[in-house]
Short mmCIF file of C-alpha atoms in Angstrom, two decimals:
data_model
loop_
_atom_site.label_atom_id
_atom_site.label_comp_id
_atom_site.label_asym_id
_atom_site.label_seq_id
_atom_site.Cartn_x
_atom_site.Cartn_y
_atom_site.Cartn_z
CA ASP Q 1 -203.13 25.68 180.77
CA GLN Q 2 -200.32 25.64 177.62
CA GLN Q 3 -202.54 24.98 174.33
CA VAL Q 4 -199.63 25.03 172.53
CA LYS Q 5 -196.57 22.85 173.30
CA GLN Q 6 -192.51 22.97 172.56
CA ASN Q 7 -191.09 20.27 174.57
CA SER Q 8 -187.87 20.66 173.51
CA PRO Q 9 -186.10 23.59 174.78
CA SER Q 10 -183.22 23.56 173.03
CA LEU Q 11 -181.96 21.42 169.76
CA SER Q 12 -177.92 21.82 168.09
CA VAL Q 13 -177.73 20.88 164.62
CA GLN Q 14 -174.27 21.32 162.39
CA GLU Q 15 -174.76 23.72 159.88
CA GLY Q 16 -175.98 22.47 156.23
CA ARG Q 17 -177.86 19.66 158.16
CA ILE Q 18 -181.64 19.17 158.63
CA SER Q 19 -183.06 21.39 161.82
CA ILE Q 20 -186.25 20.10 163.01
CA LEU Q 21 -188.60 21.94 165.68
CA ASN Q 22 -191.58 20.38 167.11
CA CYS Q 23 -195.02 21.71 168.22
CA ASP Q 24 -197.94 20.38 169.50
CA TYR Q 25 -201.45 21.65 170.00
CA THR Q 26 -204.33 20.75 172.23
CA ASN Q 27 -207.36 21.95 170.32
CA SER Q 28 -208.70 21.30 167.75
CA MET Q 29 -210.40 24.17 166.53
CA PHE Q 30 -207.05 25.76 165.80
CA ASP Q 31 -207.09 26.30 162.25
CA TYR Q 32 -203.95 28.28 161.00
CA PHE Q 33 -200.28 28.18 162.78
CA LEU Q 34 -197.33 30.45 163.07
CA TRP Q 35 -193.66 30.42 163.52
CA TYR Q 36 -191.77 32.89 164.56
CA LYS Q 37 -187.93 33.57 164.99
CA LYS Q 38 -186.44 35.71 168.05
CA TYR Q 39 -183.26 36.65 168.46
CA PRO Q 40 -181.87 38.00 171.55
CA ALA Q 41 -182.85 41.50 172.22
CA GLU Q 42 -185.01 41.61 169.64
CA GLY Q 43 -188.61 41.50 168.65
CA PRO Q 44 -190.26 37.80 167.20
CA THR Q 45 -190.29 38.13 163.63
CA PHE Q 46 -192.73 36.16 161.38
CA LEU Q 47 -191.14 33.15 159.50
CA ILE Q 48 -193.80 31.03 157.86
CA SER Q 49 -197.41 30.01 158.41
CA ILE Q 50 -200.01 27.12 157.44
CA SER Q 51 -203.65 26.90 157.41
CA SER Q 52 -204.97 23.90 158.25
CA ILE Q 53 -206.51 22.76 154.91
CA LYS Q 54 -202.70 22.49 153.97
CA ASP Q 55 -200.33 19.94 155.64
CA LYS Q 56 -197.34 21.35 154.16
CA ASN Q 57 -196.23 25.09 153.19
CA GLU Q 58 -192.64 25.69 151.93
CA ASP Q 59 -190.54 29.07 151.40
CA GLY Q 60 -187.07 28.58 150.57
CA ARG Q 61 -184.89 26.46 153.11
CA PHE Q 62 -188.14 26.59 155.75
CA THR Q 63 -190.94 24.26 155.57
CA VAL Q 64 -193.30 23.50 158.00
CA PHE Q 65 -195.54 20.14 158.19
CA LEU Q 66 -199.09 19.78 159.50
CA ASN Q 67 -200.25 16.65 161.43
CA LYS Q 68 -203.87 17.70 162.31
CA SER Q 69 -204.96 13.96 163.46
CA ALA Q 70 -202.03 14.46 165.81
CA LYS Q 71 -202.20 17.81 166.24
CA HIS Q 72 -198.41 18.38 165.79
CA LEU Q 73 -196.83 20.38 163.37
CA SER Q 74 -193.37 20.17 162.85
CA LEU Q 75 -190.59 22.90 160.93
CA HIS Q 76 -187.82 21.90 158.87
CA ILE Q 77 -184.45 24.02 157.97
CA VAL Q 78 -182.72 22.68 155.61
CA PRO Q 79 -179.64 23.33 155.15
CA SER Q 80 -179.16 24.86 158.79
CA GLN Q 81 -177.03 27.81 158.48
CA PRO Q 82 -175.35 29.37 161.61
CA GLY Q 83 -177.50 33.04 161.16
CA ASP Q 84 -180.66 30.61 162.13
CA SER Q 85 -179.07 30.28 165.50
CA ALA Q 86 -182.40 31.99 167.24
CA VAL Q 87 -185.04 30.67 169.47
CA TYR Q 88 -188.04 29.79 167.77
CA PHE Q 89 -191.36 29.93 168.32
CA CYS Q 90 -195.02 27.99 167.62
CA ALA Q 91 -197.92 29.80 167.88
CA ALA Q 92 -202.10 29.83 166.91
CA PRO Q 93 -204.45 32.07 166.86
CA SER Q 94 -207.01 31.91 169.37
CA ASN Q 95 -210.89 31.17 168.19
CA THR Q 96 -211.72 34.90 169.18
CA GLY Q 97 -208.97 35.85 166.86
CA ASN Q 98 -207.82 38.80 169.88
CA GLN Q 99 -204.60 36.72 170.94
CA PHE Q 100 -202.34 34.09 169.53
CA TYR Q 101 -201.08 31.40 171.79
CA PHE Q 102 -197.19 30.57 171.81
CA GLY Q 103 -195.43 27.75 172.84
CA THR Q 104 -192.22 28.31 175.01
CA GLY Q 105 -189.77 28.41 172.75
CA THR Q 106 -187.00 25.84 171.20
CA SER Q 107 -183.38 27.57 171.24
CA LEU Q 108 -181.82 26.38 168.14
CA THR Q 109 -178.17 26.39 167.77
CA VAL Q 110 -176.54 25.55 164.04
CA ILE Q 111 -172.70 24.65 164.69
CA PRO Q 112 -170.75 25.93 161.58
CA ASN S 1 -192.29 52.08 156.23
CA ALA S 2 -191.19 51.93 159.87
CA GLY S 3 -191.93 48.84 162.19
CA VAL S 4 -193.87 48.90 165.38
CA MET S 5 -191.70 51.10 167.89
CA GLN S 6 -191.60 50.68 170.96
CA ASN S 7 -189.83 52.88 173.35
CA PRO S 8 -187.94 52.97 175.96
CA ARG S 9 -185.60 49.44 175.10
CA HIS S 10 -184.95 49.50 178.39
CA LEU S 11 -186.57 50.70 182.09
CA VAL S 12 -185.72 50.25 185.29
CA ARG S 13 -187.59 51.48 187.85
CA ARG S 14 -187.41 50.69 191.98
CA ARG S 15 -190.19 49.26 193.41
CA GLY S 16 -193.28 50.91 194.30
CA GLN S 17 -192.33 53.42 191.05
CA GLU S 18 -194.76 53.93 187.96
CA ALA S 19 -193.83 52.29 184.59
CA ARG S 20 -195.20 53.84 181.33
CA LEU S 21 -194.32 51.26 177.94
CA ARG S 22 -195.14 52.84 174.79
CA CYS S 23 -196.17 51.17 171.50
CA SER S 24 -196.55 52.79 167.88
CA PRO S 25 -198.02 50.50 165.65
CA MET S 26 -196.95 50.15 162.09
CA LYS S 27 -198.60 52.95 159.27
CA GLY S 28 -202.02 51.36 158.80
CA HIS S 29 -202.52 49.09 161.57
CA SER S 30 -205.23 49.26 163.95
CA HIS S 31 -204.86 46.62 166.02
CA VAL S 32 -202.12 46.67 169.15
CA TYR S 33 -201.63 43.48 171.60
CA TRP S 34 -199.33 43.09 174.36
CA TYR S 35 -197.35 40.58 175.70
CA ARG S 36 -195.04 39.42 178.04
CA GLN S 37 -191.93 37.27 178.48
CA LEU S 38 -191.00 36.55 181.75
CA PRO S 39 -187.37 34.85 182.19
CA GLU S 40 -187.46 31.14 180.40
CA GLU S 41 -190.98 31.08 179.18
CA GLY S 42 -192.97 31.78 175.95
CA LEU S 43 -194.63 34.95 175.27
CA LYS S 44 -197.97 35.44 177.52
CA PHE S 45 -200.94 37.69 175.74
CA MET S 46 -201.87 40.24 177.95
CA VAL S 47 -204.17 42.69 176.15
CA TYR S 48 -205.96 43.76 173.00
CA LEU S 49 -206.88 46.93 171.78
CA GLN S 50 -208.02 48.63 169.12
CA LYS S 51 -208.14 52.28 168.43
CA GLU S 52 -209.72 53.99 171.88
CA ASN S 53 -211.11 50.57 172.93
CA ILE S 54 -210.11 47.62 174.70
CA ILE S 55 -211.22 44.81 173.08
CA ASP S 56 -209.75 42.12 175.21
CA GLU S 57 -207.84 42.00 178.74
CA SER S 58 -207.99 38.70 179.94
CA GLY S 59 -204.31 38.56 179.73
CA MET S 60 -203.79 41.13 182.19
CA PRO S 61 -203.09 41.19 185.77
CA LYS S 62 -206.36 43.04 187.69
CA GLU S 63 -204.74 45.06 189.64
CA ARG S 64 -201.97 47.76 188.56
CA PHE S 65 -201.61 47.05 185.11
CA SER S 66 -203.98 49.25 182.48
CA ALA S 67 -203.77 49.57 178.98
CA GLU S 68 -205.17 52.02 176.54
CA PHE S 69 -204.64 53.12 172.46
CA PRO S 70 -205.77 56.81 171.97
CA LYS S 71 -207.31 58.11 169.01
CA GLU S 72 -204.01 60.07 168.54
CA GLY S 73 -200.57 58.53 169.60
CA PRO S 74 -199.23 55.80 170.75
CA SER S 75 -200.26 52.71 172.74
CA ILE S 76 -199.62 52.92 176.52
CA LEU S 77 -199.52 49.56 178.90
CA ARG S 78 -198.67 51.46 182.47
CA ILE S 79 -198.05 49.60 185.78
CA GLN S 80 -198.31 51.02 188.93
CA GLN S 81 -196.37 50.48 192.13
CA VAL S 82 -193.79 47.75 190.47
CA VAL S 83 -192.61 44.79 191.91
CA ARG S 84 -189.69 42.62 191.56
CA GLY S 85 -192.06 40.04 189.57
CA ASP S 86 -193.25 42.82 187.02
CA SER S 87 -189.90 42.40 185.93
CA ALA S 88 -189.93 41.06 182.21
CA ALA S 89 -189.57 41.80 178.34
CA TYR S 90 -192.74 43.62 176.95
CA PHE S 91 -193.63 42.86 173.65
CA CYS S 92 -196.45 45.07 171.55
CA ALA S 93 -197.33 43.52 167.96
CA SER S 94 -199.73 45.53 165.58
CA SER S 95 -201.83 43.57 162.90
CA PRO S 96 -203.88 45.07 160.11
CA ALA S 97 -206.69 43.62 160.85
CA GLN S 98 -208.01 40.95 164.35
CA VAL S 99 -205.48 38.25 164.39
CA GLY S 100 -205.43 35.48 161.91
CA THR S 101 -202.62 36.18 160.06
CA GLU S 102 -199.40 37.21 161.18
CA ALA S 103 -198.84 39.88 163.68
CA PHE S 104 -195.69 42.56 163.60
CA PHE S 105 -193.46 42.53 166.60
CA GLY S 106 -191.75 45.48 168.18
CA GLN S 107 -188.61 44.78 169.66
CA GLY S 108 -189.79 45.08 173.10
CA THR S 109 -189.25 46.78 176.30
CA ARG S 110 -187.06 45.28 179.32
CA LEU S 111 -188.24 46.24 182.20
CA THR S 112 -186.16 45.74 185.39
CA VAL S 113 -187.91 46.44 188.89
CA VAL S 114 -184.75 46.90 191.34
#
């Protein structure tokens, strides 16, 4: 059972425009969420996180929004740059704290 | 401060052979996690270890797979009698405490079974 879902496997955006990556979750007990970025042949790198006590967290060009009632979060990248082209994973720690649940990823392509 | 180090980066094994994947966590990190990424899929949790202890192995297949994190040395993920379906990218992550904040990932070991 996929507890964290990313329903868009890919997204293409023009350079300079906004990229919006979406993530849904099923477990209302999740209280912390993370976004990881992954380039081909490399490991995931932490990008940004949000606690469930907040509905928004911003770090430079990256902003994560959390809608707890909808069990939905999104990552906004603005302005998008070609170097942002990567696979983005949404993740949430399990209630035991023993693991992350990862979405299946969204492959973002920023077109110059 | 070196990051999480995994080796080898690429490993080719014939069916029936053993594969040993190594992970050295970041300095000061005592929590290690192994994940597997099959082609076109997300990362799936396999096992969570602390020094000399397996805390949670609920994601690891019951047969042929084992993991350890000894007092000295790297964490080892061992796959015995590999089959084609074991071909995947295996990622190790480490954290200074139990998952709750971010974990830091290594570059992965790409296992190919021929």
